[in-house]
PDB file of C-alpha atoms in Angstrom:
ATOM      1  CA  MET R  12      23.884 -59.287   9.339  1.00 63.00           C
ATOM      2  CA  PHE R  13      21.598 -57.130  11.650  1.00 55.00           C
ATOM      3  CA  TYR R  14      20.757 -60.153  13.828  1.00 54.00           C
ATOM      4  CA  ALA R  15      24.497 -61.108  14.185  1.00 59.00           C
ATOM      5  CA  GLU R  16      25.331 -57.502  15.211  1.00 61.00           C
ATOM      6  CA  ARG R  17      22.306 -57.400  17.556  1.00 59.00           C
ATOM      7  CA  ASN R  18      23.797 -60.276  19.440  1.00 63.00           C
ATOM      8  CA  ARG R  19      27.324 -58.786  19.780  1.00 71.00           C
ATOM      9  CA  VAL R  20      26.813 -57.298  23.147  1.00 78.00           C
ATOM     10  CA  LYS R  21      29.370 -55.465  25.193  1.00 85.00           C
ATOM     11  CA  LEU R  22      28.418 -55.861  28.850  1.00 87.00           C
ATOM     12  CA  TYR R  23      29.175 -53.278  31.475  1.00 88.00           C
ATOM     13  CA  ASP R  24      32.201 -54.324  33.566  1.00 92.00           C
ATOM     14  CA  GLU R  25      30.258 -55.372  36.668  1.00 94.00           C
ATOM     15  CA  VAL R  26      27.441 -57.268  34.866  1.00 94.00           C
ATOM     16  CA  GLU R  27      28.998 -60.745  34.761  1.00 95.00           C
ATOM     17  CA  ASP R  28      29.942 -60.715  38.475  1.00 97.00           C
ATOM     18  CA  SER R  29      26.521 -59.301  39.371  1.00 96.00           C
ATOM     19  CA  LEU R  30      24.646 -61.946  37.340  1.00 97.00           C
ATOM     20  CA  GLU R  31      26.814 -64.677  38.894  1.00 98.00           C
ATOM     21  CA  ARG R  32      26.073 -63.544  42.437  1.00 98.00           C
ATOM     22  CA  LEU R  33      22.316 -62.962  41.768  1.00 97.00           C
ATOM     23  CA  SER R  34      21.813 -66.255  39.996  1.00 97.00           C
ATOM     24  CA  LYS R  35      23.100 -68.134  43.087  1.00 97.00           C
ATOM     25  CA  ARG R  36      20.415 -66.584  45.256  1.00 97.00           C
ATOM     26  CA  TYR R  37      17.504 -65.894  42.883  1.00 98.00           C
ATOM     27  CA  ARG R  38      15.745 -67.204  39.876  1.00 98.00           C
ATOM     28  CA  LEU R  39      16.607 -64.847  36.978  1.00 98.00           C
ATOM     29  CA  PHE R  40      14.482 -64.311  33.859  1.00 98.00           C
ATOM     30  CA  ALA R  41      15.178 -61.891  31.009  1.00 97.00           C
ATOM     31  CA  LEU R  42      12.224 -59.831  29.726  1.00 97.00           C
ATOM     32  CA  SER R  43      12.816 -57.902  26.522  1.00 94.00           C
ATOM     33  CA  ASN R  44      11.135 -56.013  23.704  1.00 94.00           C
ATOM     34  CA  GLY R  45      14.182 -56.829  21.585  1.00 88.00           C
ATOM     35  CA  ASN R  46      15.249 -60.013  19.761  1.00 83.00           C
ATOM     36  CA  ALA R  47      18.615 -60.733  21.256  1.00 84.00           C
ATOM     37  CA  ASP R  48      19.509 -64.329  21.814  1.00 89.00           C
ATOM     38  CA  LEU R  49      20.926 -64.800  25.274  1.00 92.00           C
ATOM     39  CA  LYS R  50      23.025 -67.870  24.154  1.00 92.00           C
ATOM     40  CA  ARG R  51      24.624 -65.799  21.412  1.00 89.00           C
ATOM     41  CA  CYS R  52      25.261 -62.986  23.831  1.00 90.00           C
ATOM     42  CA  GLY R  53      26.958 -65.432  26.205  1.00 91.00           C
ATOM     43  CA  ILE R  54      24.653 -64.785  29.178  1.00 95.00           C
ATOM     44  CA  ALA R  55      22.008 -67.564  28.899  1.00 96.00           C
ATOM     45  CA  HIS R  56      23.566 -69.739  31.630  1.00 97.00           C
ATOM     46  CA  TRP R  57      22.524 -67.214  34.217  1.00 98.00           C
ATOM     47  CA  PHE R  58      18.869 -67.071  33.266  1.00 98.00           C
ATOM     48  CA  GLU R  59      16.205 -69.660  33.768  1.00 98.00           C
ATOM     49  CA  GLY R  60      14.023 -68.177  31.046  1.00 96.00           C
ATOM     50  CA  HIS R  61      13.708 -65.393  28.521  1.00 96.00           C
ATOM     51  CA  ILE R  62      10.518 -63.759  27.524  1.00 97.00           C
ATOM     52  CA  THR R  63      10.419 -61.569  24.436  1.00 95.00           C
ATOM     53  CA  ALA R  64       7.726 -59.326  23.027  1.00 95.00           C
ATOM     54  CA  ILE R  65       7.321 -61.758  20.146  1.00 94.00           C
ATOM     55  CA  SER R  66       6.860 -64.824  22.362  1.00 94.00           C
ATOM     56  CA  ALA R  67       4.458 -62.892  24.667  1.00 96.00           C
ATOM     57  CA  GLY R  68       2.434 -61.285  21.819  1.00 96.00           C
ATOM     58  CA  ALA R  69       2.857 -57.864  23.506  1.00 97.00           C
ATOM     59  CA  ALA R  70       5.683 -55.507  24.287  1.00 97.00           C
ATOM     60  CA  LYS R  71       6.565 -53.616  27.478  1.00 97.00           C
ATOM     61  CA  PRO R  72       4.847 -51.743  29.094  1.00 96.00           C
ATOM     62  CA  ASP R  73       1.830 -53.948  28.161  1.00 97.00           C
ATOM     63  CA  VAL R  74       0.797 -56.081  31.159  1.00 97.00           C
ATOM     64  CA  ARG R  75       0.530 -59.178  29.012  1.00 98.00           C
ATOM     65  CA  ILE R  76       4.400 -59.521  28.617  1.00 98.00           C
ATOM     66  CA  PHE R  77       4.731 -59.280  32.356  1.00 98.00           C
ATOM     67  CA  THR R  78       1.942 -61.824  32.844  1.00 98.00           C
ATOM     68  CA  ARG R  79       3.779 -64.165  30.489  1.00 97.00           C
ATOM     69  CA  LEU R  80       6.761 -63.991  32.716  1.00 97.00           C
ATOM     70  CA  LEU R  81       4.636 -64.824  35.761  1.00 98.00           C
ATOM     71  CA  ASP R  82       3.121 -67.795  33.971  1.00 98.00           C
ATOM     72  CA  GLU R  83       6.508 -69.127  32.882  1.00 97.00           C
ATOM     73  CA  ALA R  84       8.081 -68.646  36.257  1.00 98.00           C
ATOM     74  CA  GLY R  85       5.081 -69.913  38.154  1.00 98.00           C
ATOM     75  CA  VAL R  86       5.126 -67.175  40.684  1.00 98.00           C
ATOM     76  CA  GLU R  87       2.856 -64.289  41.905  1.00 98.00           C
ATOM     77  CA  ALA R  88       3.499 -60.719  40.820  1.00 98.00           C
ATOM     78  CA  ALA R  89       4.368 -59.676  44.358  1.00 97.00           C
ATOM     79  CA  GLN R  90       7.276 -62.111  44.349  1.00 97.00           C
ATOM     80  CA  VAL R  91       8.973 -60.433  41.383  1.00 98.00           C
ATOM     81  CA  LEU R  92      11.454 -57.561  41.318  1.00 98.00           C
ATOM     82  CA  HIS R  93      11.771 -56.266  37.859  1.00 98.00           C
ATOM     83  CA  ILE R  94      14.854 -54.168  37.060  1.00 97.00           C
ATOM     84  CA  GLY R  95      15.022 -52.137  33.933  1.00 95.00           C
ATOM     85  CA  ASP R  96      16.532 -49.017  32.312  1.00 93.00           C
ATOM     86  CA  ASP R  97      13.350 -47.379  31.089  1.00 93.00           C
ATOM     87  CA  PRO R  98      11.064 -45.595  33.547  1.00 93.00           C
ATOM     88  CA  HIS R  99       7.934 -46.055  31.515  1.00 92.00           C
ATOM     89  CA  LEU R 100       8.508 -49.473  29.847  1.00 94.00           C
ATOM     90  CA  ASP R 101      10.031 -51.106  32.815  1.00 95.00           C
ATOM     91  CA  VAL R 102       9.026 -49.406  36.037  1.00 94.00           C
ATOM     92  CA  VAL R 103       5.513 -48.359  35.183  1.00 93.00           C
ATOM     93  CA  GLY R 104       4.950 -51.550  33.138  1.00 95.00           C
ATOM     94  CA  ALA R 105       5.999 -53.829  35.936  1.00 97.00           C
ATOM     95  CA  ALA R 106       4.097 -51.805  38.590  1.00 96.00           C
ATOM     96  CA  ARG R 107       0.901 -52.026  36.444  1.00 95.00           C
ATOM     97  CA  ALA R 108       1.424 -55.813  36.541  1.00 97.00           C
ATOM     98  CA  GLY R 109       1.640 -55.775  40.353  1.00 97.00           C
ATOM     99  CA  MET R 110       5.434 -56.368  40.446  1.00 97.00           C
ATOM    100  CA  GLN R 111       8.072 -54.405  42.414  1.00 97.00           C
ATOM    101  CA  ALA R 112      10.312 -52.453  40.085  1.00 96.00           C
ATOM    102  CA  VAL R 113      13.716 -50.841  40.159  1.00 95.00           C
ATOM    103  CA  TRP R 114      14.898 -48.220  37.695  1.00 94.00           C
ATOM    104  CA  LEU R 115      18.607 -48.833  36.647  1.00 93.00           C
ATOM    105  CA  ASN R 116      19.520 -45.282  35.907  1.00 94.00           C
ATOM    106  CA  ARG R 117      23.160 -45.339  34.845  1.00 91.00           C
ATOM    107  CA  ASP R 118      23.113 -41.766  33.415  1.00 92.00           C
ATOM    108  CA  ALA R 119      21.497 -40.079  36.448  1.00 92.00           C
ATOM    109  CA  LYS R 120      18.617 -38.873  34.274  1.00 91.00           C
ATOM    110  CA  PRO R 121      15.779 -37.129  36.033  1.00 89.00           C
ATOM    111  CA  TRP R 122      12.656 -39.137  36.685  1.00 86.00           C
ATOM    112  CA  ALA R 123       9.949 -38.326  34.215  1.00 75.00           C
ATOM    113  CA  CYS R 124       7.334 -38.304  37.034  1.00 60.00           C
ATOM    114  CA  ALA R 125       7.686 -35.564  39.612  1.00 46.00           C
ATOM    115  CA  SER R 126       6.629 -37.821  42.589  1.00 47.00           C
ATOM    116  CA  GLY R 127       5.204 -41.079  43.768  1.00 52.00           C
ATOM    117  CA  ALA R 128       1.764 -39.509  43.210  1.00 46.00           C
ATOM    118  CA  ALA R 129       2.709 -39.048  39.520  1.00 48.00           C
ATOM    119  CA  LEU R 130       3.662 -42.722  39.259  1.00 55.00           C
ATOM    120  CA  ALA R 131       0.284 -43.668  40.860  1.00 52.00           C
ATOM    121  CA  HIS R 132      -1.441 -41.461  38.170  1.00 49.00           C
ATOM    122  CA  HIS R 133       0.449 -43.351  35.416  1.00 50.00           C
ATOM    123  CA  LEU R 134      -0.701 -46.655  36.968  1.00 53.00           C
ATOM    124  CA  ASP R 135      -4.267 -45.574  36.847  1.00 51.00           C
ATOM    125  CA  ALA R 136      -4.048 -44.490  33.236  1.00 50.00           C
TER     126      ALA R 136
END
């Protein structure tokens, strides 16, 4: 029952149009610590691949999950823009792996790090 509910996803209004536009210009991959099935969620057709923490043997922000994505996509880290909603798991994790990262901040939360220098400190940790 949990797995069925986990895959009952309500997308934000603009997501389908955004994924459609992006998938026409870029290769899209999903990277998740969760266990949602993109096919059951109805969004698999926009993605070339899907990396989960289970398949990678590591969860975000561990560099190994990001490296698994690079291996599957056959690209260098500098060619990737990772978009995620968690500053530490997504932004810091992707940056540690050498990727560009964007924080999707729908709730206008304050950044946990005071400055770019603070982010660099996190990357060195």
